[in-house]
Short mmCIF file of C-alpha atoms in Angstrom, two decimals:
data_model
loop_
_atom_site.label_atom_id
_atom_site.label_comp_id
_atom_site.label_asym_id
_atom_site.label_seq_id
_atom_site.Cartn_x
_atom_site.Cartn_y
_atom_site.Cartn_z
CA UNK A 1325 -0.04 -0.07 -0.03
CA UNK A 1326 0.74 3.25 -0.02
CA UNK A 1327 1.13 4.03 3.72
CA UNK A 1328 3.42 1.08 3.88
CA UNK A 1329 5.49 2.49 0.79
CA UNK A 1330 5.54 5.97 2.68
CA UNK A 1331 7.21 4.17 6.02
CA UNK A 1332 9.72 2.03 4.14
CA UNK A 1333 10.97 5.01 2.30
CA UNK A 1334 11.19 6.77 5.22
CA UNK A 1335 13.24 4.30 7.24
CA UNK A 1336 15.72 3.42 4.18
CA UNK A 1337 16.62 7.19 3.46
CA UNK A 1338 16.34 8.92 7.54
CA UNK A 1339 16.19 5.95 9.32
CA UNK A 1340 13.31 7.54 11.01
CA UNK A 1341 8.82 7.89 10.70
CA UNK A 1342 7.70 9.62 7.51
CA UNK A 1343 6.75 13.35 8.00
CA UNK A 1344 3.49 14.80 7.01
CA UNK A 1345 4.23 15.33 3.61
CA UNK A 1346 5.26 11.88 2.89
CA UNK A 1347 1.95 10.54 4.61
CA UNK A 1348 -0.21 12.99 3.16
CA UNK A 1349 0.63 11.84 -0.56
CA UNK A 1350 0.27 8.16 0.85
CA UNK A 1351 -3.39 9.18 1.87
CA UNK A 1352 -4.13 10.83 -1.53
CA UNK A 1353 -2.77 7.74 -3.02
CA UNK A 1354 -0.56 9.52 -5.18
CA UNK A 1355 2.85 7.86 -3.96
CA UNK A 1356 3.22 5.09 -6.23
CA UNK A 1357 3.05 7.47 -9.03
CA UNK A 1358 6.31 7.10 -10.78
CA UNK A 1359 7.07 11.15 -10.85
CA UNK A 1360 5.79 11.56 -7.59
CA UNK A 1361 8.39 9.05 -6.34
CA UNK A 1362 11.15 10.33 -8.00
CA UNK A 1363 10.49 13.84 -6.33
CA UNK A 1364 9.95 12.53 -2.72
CA UNK A 1365 13.30 10.40 -2.78
CA UNK A 1366 15.19 13.88 -4.50
CA UNK A 1367 13.34 15.82 -1.67
CA UNK A 1368 14.17 13.09 0.95
CA UNK A 1369 18.03 13.08 0.23
CA UNK A 1370 18.46 16.92 0.02
CA UNK A 1371 16.87 16.81 3.68
CA UNK A 1372 19.17 16.90 6.79
CA UNK A 1373 17.60 13.58 7.98
CA UNK A 1374 19.51 11.74 5.25
CA UNK A 1375 22.40 11.89 7.22
CA UNK A 1376 21.37 8.89 8.73
CA UNK A 1377 21.54 6.97 5.44
CA UNK A 1378 25.57 8.31 5.44
CA UNK A 1379 25.95 7.34 8.82
CA UNK A 1380 24.25 4.08 9.05
CA UNK A 1381 24.70 2.80 5.38
CA UNK A 1382 28.46 3.69 4.78
CA UNK A 1383 29.27 2.11 8.23
CA UNK A 1384 27.54 -0.92 7.37
CA UNK A 1385 29.61 -1.24 4.23
CA UNK A 1386 32.83 0.43 4.65
CA UNK A 1387 33.16 -1.08 8.01
CA UNK A 1388 33.74 2.34 9.58
CA UNK A 1389 32.16 1.42 12.42
CA UNK A 1390 35.26 -0.91 13.11
CA UNK A 1391 36.93 2.39 13.42
CA UNK A 1392 35.74 2.60 16.64
CA UNK A 1393 37.49 -0.46 17.69
CA UNK A 1394 40.86 0.25 16.05
CA UNK A 1395 43.78 0.63 18.47
CA UNK A 1396 47.26 0.97 16.58
CA UNK A 1397 50.07 0.53 18.85
CA UNK A 1398 51.47 3.70 20.09
CA UNK A 1399 54.90 2.59 19.48
CA UNK A 1400 54.75 2.10 15.93
CA UNK A 1401 52.54 4.58 15.45
CA UNK A 1402 53.02 7.49 17.83
CA UNK A 1403 50.97 9.70 16.13
CA UNK A 1404 47.92 8.28 16.10
CA UNK A 1405 45.53 9.61 18.88
CA UNK A 1406 41.80 10.13 19.25
CA UNK A 1407 41.76 13.27 17.35
CA UNK A 1408 43.17 11.78 14.25
CA UNK A 1409 40.55 9.03 14.57
CA UNK A 1410 37.57 11.04 14.38
CA UNK A 1411 39.19 13.10 11.55
CA UNK A 1412 39.40 9.67 9.74
CA UNK A 1413 35.53 8.99 10.57
CA UNK A 1414 34.63 12.67 9.64
CA UNK A 1415 36.43 12.49 6.21
CA UNK A 1416 34.78 9.40 4.98
CA UNK A 1417 31.22 10.61 6.15
CA UNK A 1418 31.64 13.90 4.16
CA UNK A 1419 33.12 12.78 1.32
CA UNK A 1420 29.92 9.97 1.04
CA UNK A 1421 27.52 12.63 2.10
CA UNK A 1422 28.71 14.89 -1.11
CA UNK A 1423 28.35 12.05 -3.34
CA UNK A 1424 24.96 11.56 -2.23
CA UNK A 1425 23.85 15.05 -1.31
CA UNK A 1426 25.33 16.39 -4.66
CA UNK A 1427 23.97 13.41 -7.05
CA UNK A 1428 27.19 12.48 -7.78
CA UNK A 1429 28.42 9.46 -10.05
CA UNK A 1430 28.33 5.98 -7.54
CA UNK A 1431 31.69 5.62 -9.51
CA UNK A 1432 33.29 9.06 -7.88
CA UNK A 1433 33.39 6.86 -4.41
CA UNK A 1434 36.73 4.88 -6.49
CA UNK A 1435 38.24 7.61 -8.01
CA UNK A 1436 37.08 11.67 -6.51
CA UNK A 1437 39.97 14.12 -7.03
CA UNK A 1438 38.77 15.76 -3.76
CA UNK A 1439 38.36 14.97 -0.10
CA UNK A 1440 37.65 16.34 3.13
CA UNK A 1441 40.21 17.63 5.52
CA UNK A 1442 41.06 20.03 8.14
CA UNK A 1443 44.76 20.79 9.30
CA UNK A 1444 45.56 17.72 11.17
CA UNK A 1445 44.60 14.88 9.18
CA UNK A 1446 46.07 17.21 5.99
CA UNK A 1447 49.41 17.30 7.49
CA UNK A 1448 48.97 13.17 8.48
CA UNK A 1449 48.60 13.11 4.68
CA UNK A 1450 51.17 15.19 3.64
CA UNK A 1451 48.79 17.73 2.03
CA UNK A 1452 50.11 21.65 2.51
CA UNK A 1453 48.00 24.89 2.76
CA UNK A 1454 45.02 23.48 4.96
CA UNK A 1455 44.95 25.00 8.59
CA UNK A 1456 42.41 24.88 11.27
CA UNK A 1457 40.44 22.50 12.48
CA UNK A 1458 37.45 22.88 10.31
CA UNK A 1459 36.83 20.56 7.54
CA UNK A 1460 36.66 21.24 4.03
CA UNK A 1461 36.47 20.20 0.82
CA UNK A 1462 40.35 19.82 -0.69
CA UNK A 1463 40.80 19.21 -4.21
CA UNK A 1464 43.66 16.69 -4.84
CA UNK A 1465 46.43 16.92 -6.91
CA UNK A 1466 48.21 13.21 -5.80
CA UNK A 1467 45.92 10.64 -7.98
CA UNK A 1468 46.71 8.25 -5.32
CA UNK A 1469 44.96 9.54 -2.22
CA UNK A 1470 41.39 10.26 -4.05
CA UNK A 1471 38.53 7.99 -3.37
CA UNK A 1472 37.82 5.55 -0.49
CA UNK A 1473 40.89 3.53 -0.92
CA UNK A 1474 42.90 6.49 -0.16
CA UNK A 1475 41.34 7.73 3.23
CA UNK A 1476 42.73 6.78 6.76
CA UNK A 1477 39.63 5.44 7.87
CA UNK A 1478 39.68 2.08 5.55
CA UNK A 1479 43.05 1.86 5.40
CA UNK A 1480 43.24 2.12 9.31
CA UNK A 1481 40.31 -0.73 9.82
CA UNK A 1482 42.28 -3.08 7.46
CA UNK A 1483 45.71 -3.03 9.72
CA UNK A 1484 46.98 -4.76 12.17
CA UNK A 1485 47.70 -2.59 15.57
CA UNK A 1486 51.28 -3.17 14.79
CA UNK A 1487 51.46 -3.33 10.56
CA UNK A 1488 49.82 -3.30 7.67
CA UNK A 1489 47.63 -6.25 6.15
CA UNK A 1490 47.91 -7.03 2.61
CA UNK A 1491 45.42 -9.74 3.14
CA UNK A 1492 43.19 -7.83 5.03
CA UNK A 1493 42.88 -4.98 2.62
CA UNK A 1494 42.94 -7.65 -0.42
CA UNK A 1495 40.08 -8.89 1.20
CA UNK A 1496 38.00 -5.60 1.97
CA UNK A 1497 38.37 -5.10 -1.91
CA UNK A 1498 37.15 -8.58 -3.02
CA UNK A 1499 34.04 -8.58 -0.46
CA UNK A 1500 32.81 -5.05 -0.38
CA UNK A 1501 34.00 -3.62 -4.08
CA UNK A 1502 33.93 -6.53 -6.27
CA UNK A 1503 31.35 -8.68 -4.46
CA UNK A 1504 33.52 -11.72 -4.58
CA UNK A 1505 34.61 -12.64 -0.91
CA UNK A 1506 37.27 -15.29 -0.56
CA UNK A 1507 36.58 -18.47 1.95
CA UNK A 1508 37.29 -18.50 4.95
CA UNK A 1509 40.93 -19.45 5.50
CA UNK A 1510 42.01 -22.79 6.85
CA UNK A 1511 42.48 -23.85 10.39
CA UNK A 1512 46.30 -23.38 11.88
CA UNK A 1513 47.43 -21.08 9.31
CA UNK A 1514 51.25 -20.44 9.99
CA UNK A 1515 52.46 -17.28 11.46
CA UNK A 1516 54.44 -15.13 8.80
CA UNK A 1517 58.24 -15.12 9.38
CA UNK A 1518 59.54 -11.39 9.77
CA UNK A 1519 63.60 -11.92 8.96
CA UNK A 1520 65.30 -14.11 6.38
CA UNK A 1521 67.75 -16.79 7.05
CA UNK A 1522 70.39 -14.02 7.08
CA UNK A 1523 68.65 -11.90 10.10
CA UNK A 1524 67.43 -9.04 8.03
CA UNK A 1525 64.08 -8.02 8.28
CA UNK A 1526 61.68 -8.86 5.49
CA UNK A 1527 59.57 -6.85 3.53
CA UNK A 1528 55.53 -7.16 3.76
CA UNK A 1529 55.74 -8.61 -0.09
CA UNK A 1530 58.85 -11.16 0.77
CA UNK A 1531 56.86 -12.51 3.85
CA UNK A 1532 53.62 -13.01 1.84
CA UNK A 1533 55.46 -14.70 -1.22
CA UNK A 1534 56.94 -17.00 1.69
CA UNK A 1535 53.53 -17.51 3.03
CA UNK A 1536 52.30 -18.42 -0.27
CA UNK A 1537 54.79 -21.01 -1.12
CA UNK A 1538 52.21 -23.26 0.67
CA UNK A 1539 50.04 -24.62 -1.77
CA UNK A 1540 46.97 -24.79 0.56
CA UNK A 1541 47.43 -20.81 1.22
CA UNK A 1542 48.29 -20.02 -2.35
CA UNK A 1543 44.73 -20.22 -3.84
CA UNK A 1544 43.17 -17.31 -1.97
CA UNK A 1545 46.51 -15.43 -1.59
CA UNK A 1546 46.66 -15.46 -5.42
CA UNK A 1547 43.33 -13.38 -5.55
CA UNK A 1548 43.76 -11.33 -2.28
CA UNK A 1549 47.24 -10.38 -1.93
CA UNK A 1550 48.05 -8.34 -5.41
CA UNK A 1551 45.34 -6.05 -4.56
CA UNK A 1552 46.75 -5.54 -0.94
CA UNK A 1553 50.24 -4.81 -2.24
CA UNK A 1554 48.74 -2.12 -4.12
CA UNK A 1555 47.87 -0.23 -1.21
CA UNK A 1556 51.47 -1.28 1.03
CA UNK A 1557 52.52 2.59 0.31
CA UNK A 1558 49.97 3.43 2.93
CA UNK A 1559 51.38 2.57 6.42
CA UNK A 1560 48.89 0.83 9.29
CA UNK A 1561 47.45 4.33 9.46
CA UNK A 1562 46.71 5.52 6.05
CA UNK A 1563 50.14 7.84 6.20
CA UNK A 1564 52.40 7.56 2.83
CA UNK A 1565 55.35 5.70 2.70
CA UNK A 1566 58.20 4.80 0.10
CA UNK A 1567 60.09 1.92 2.21
CA UNK A 1568 59.26 -1.36 4.34
CA UNK A 1569 62.12 -2.96 6.89
CA UNK A 1570 64.26 -0.61 5.01
CA UNK A 1571 63.85 -1.50 1.25
CA UNK A 1572 61.60 0.28 -1.59
CA UNK A 1573 58.00 -0.84 -1.69
CA UNK A 1574 56.84 -2.66 -4.68
CA UNK A 1575 53.46 -1.57 -4.94
CA UNK A 1576 52.86 -3.85 -8.75
CA UNK A 1577 50.32 -6.55 -8.96
CA UNK A 1578 47.75 -7.87 -11.52
CA UNK A 1579 44.02 -8.80 -11.46
CA UNK A 1580 42.52 -11.96 -11.88
CA UNK A 1581 41.60 -11.29 -15.05
CA UNK A 1582 45.17 -10.57 -15.71
CA UNK A 1583 45.18 -6.57 -16.14
CA UNK A 1584 48.43 -5.50 -14.50
CA UNK A 1585 48.60 -2.28 -12.13
CA UNK A 1586 50.96 -0.41 -9.83
CA UNK A 1587 50.14 1.38 -6.75
CA UNK A 1588 46.62 2.84 -5.66
CA UNK A 1589 46.25 4.88 -8.66
CA UNK A 1590 46.79 1.77 -10.95
CA UNK A 1591 44.68 -0.32 -9.04
CA UNK A 1592 41.76 2.31 -8.98
CA UNK A 1593 42.39 2.72 -13.09
CA UNK A 1594 42.16 -0.93 -13.46
CA UNK A 1595 38.88 -1.61 -10.99
CA UNK A 1596 37.11 1.29 -13.35
CA UNK A 1597 38.44 -0.08 -16.44
CA UNK A 1598 37.82 -3.78 -16.03
CA UNK A 1599 35.54 -4.13 -13.38
CA UNK A 1600 33.22 -1.62 -13.28
CA UNK A 1601 30.12 -3.66 -13.65
CA UNK A 1602 31.14 -5.98 -10.66
CA UNK A 1603 31.47 -2.83 -8.47
CA UNK A 1604 28.57 -1.23 -9.58
CA UNK A 1605 26.30 -4.34 -8.85
CA UNK A 1606 28.16 -4.90 -5.78
CA UNK A 1607 27.34 -1.67 -4.83
CA UNK A 1608 23.99 -1.91 -5.47
CA UNK A 1609 23.51 -5.49 -3.84
CA UNK A 1610 24.39 -3.84 -0.20
CA UNK A 1611 22.11 -0.55 -0.97
CA UNK A 1612 19.20 -2.94 -1.55
CA UNK A 1613 20.16 -5.26 1.33
CA UNK A 1614 20.17 -1.97 3.48
CA UNK A 1615 17.23 -1.04 1.90
CA UNK A 1616 15.20 -4.34 2.40
CA UNK A 1617 16.50 -4.92 5.54
CA UNK A 1618 17.03 -8.53 5.08
CA UNK A 1619 19.58 -10.70 3.27
CA UNK A 1620 19.04 -11.06 -0.36
CA UNK A 1621 17.83 -14.24 -1.92
CA UNK A 1622 18.79 -15.48 -5.53
CA UNK A 1623 15.44 -14.25 -6.91
CA UNK A 1624 16.37 -10.70 -5.94
CA UNK A 1625 19.21 -10.98 -8.29
CA UNK A 1626 17.38 -10.20 -11.60
CA UNK A 1627 15.85 -6.91 -9.78
CA UNK A 1628 19.40 -5.81 -8.71
CA UNK A 1629 20.70 -6.02 -12.31
CA UNK A 1630 18.01 -3.91 -13.51
CA UNK A 1631 18.60 -1.46 -10.94
CA UNK A 1632 21.87 -1.03 -12.04
CA UNK A 1633 21.12 -0.80 -15.77
CA UNK A 1634 18.36 1.81 -14.80
CA UNK A 1635 21.09 4.07 -13.02
CA UNK A 1636 23.57 3.32 -15.78
CA UNK A 1637 21.10 5.54 -17.94
CA UNK A 1638 21.92 8.49 -15.79
CA UNK A 1639 25.98 7.57 -15.31
CA UNK A 1640 25.18 5.92 -12.11
CA UNK A 1641 24.13 9.02 -10.16
CA UNK A 1642 23.29 8.36 -6.50
CA UNK A 1643 19.52 9.67 -6.85
CA UNK A 1644 19.05 7.55 -9.89
CA UNK A 1645 20.19 4.33 -8.27
CA UNK A 1646 18.64 4.91 -4.77
CA UNK A 1647 15.15 6.11 -7.06
CA UNK A 1648 15.53 2.85 -9.05
CA UNK A 1649 15.79 0.54 -5.87
CA UNK A 1650 12.47 2.35 -4.32
CA UNK A 1651 10.80 1.06 -7.94
CA UNK A 1652 11.77 -2.39 -7.64
CA UNK A 1653 9.76 -5.02 -7.24
CA UNK A 1654 11.52 -6.19 -3.67
CA UNK A 1655 11.10 -2.83 -2.40
CA UNK A 1656 7.43 -2.26 -3.62
CA UNK A 1657 6.35 -5.60 -2.39
CA UNK A 1658 5.57 -7.30 0.87
CA UNK A 1659 6.14 -11.04 1.17
CA UNK A 1660 3.47 -12.88 2.60
CA UNK A 1661 4.03 -16.23 5.06
CA UNK A 1662 3.28 -19.50 3.49
CA UNK A 1663 0.01 -20.89 5.27
#
């Protein structure tokens, strides 16, 4: 019914009850009119209450909630403190909010040429001429830093307290951006060996190469590790570095399809060139799951593909994507229990 649609729409976009305008349209039987529905989606996204979508969906999809649990080792990362943690969260929240409110393309989440910084975060990233505690939109000149993969929030939640994690970062990309999560690790996974036979410290790449020598480990790591290596220039709290254990970092790798890349900028380019459809469909699935408040079933997947195709007509802009979701069969229909 129109009334049920008003409530579902409000909980999706505002995590709250519908306002008078939405309820009035539902009472008049007008809400299911495609043009009216589209206008209401746009109005609701412009409303400050849509911040709930940013906080709750981004927190769920991008693991932002895990940032609260992150506790980098103060001996290894003495510059990390509560202020920097809050700055990480604010940057990603404002970035996602900007893409949503200004109705930019979903693809911008991967490769934007801007972010939101205050002086504390700008200094951490090595970006000059940003002063004061207030956050503002800053145009980036470094192609490695733009988009989610260059943000301290993601880079910190996918690291261990005392070092980066090639595996966790690669797994995060496979799960959250490409929709192809690796299987669970086998029991009794051996620890990484941090030093060579000569006693010299090994880079993370060298340690992982030794780890992959075990055929049981190689099958999964061959997919995860190249993605994680591309981000090795970022340390465990997202600061850029050129060396690991005194050796120059090699951020090169290749995707399962064979396409080669080097560093964060190369990885983002490879993802957008060769895996755009997988990213769009994965992001759409995550948003549909959030909108419905239930897990997706096999019979939902044709609707997900239809939503992606509808959004493609408008360059995957956020309003087009969300409108396609609220017009879809899974969103507009209610399942009845079997008698």
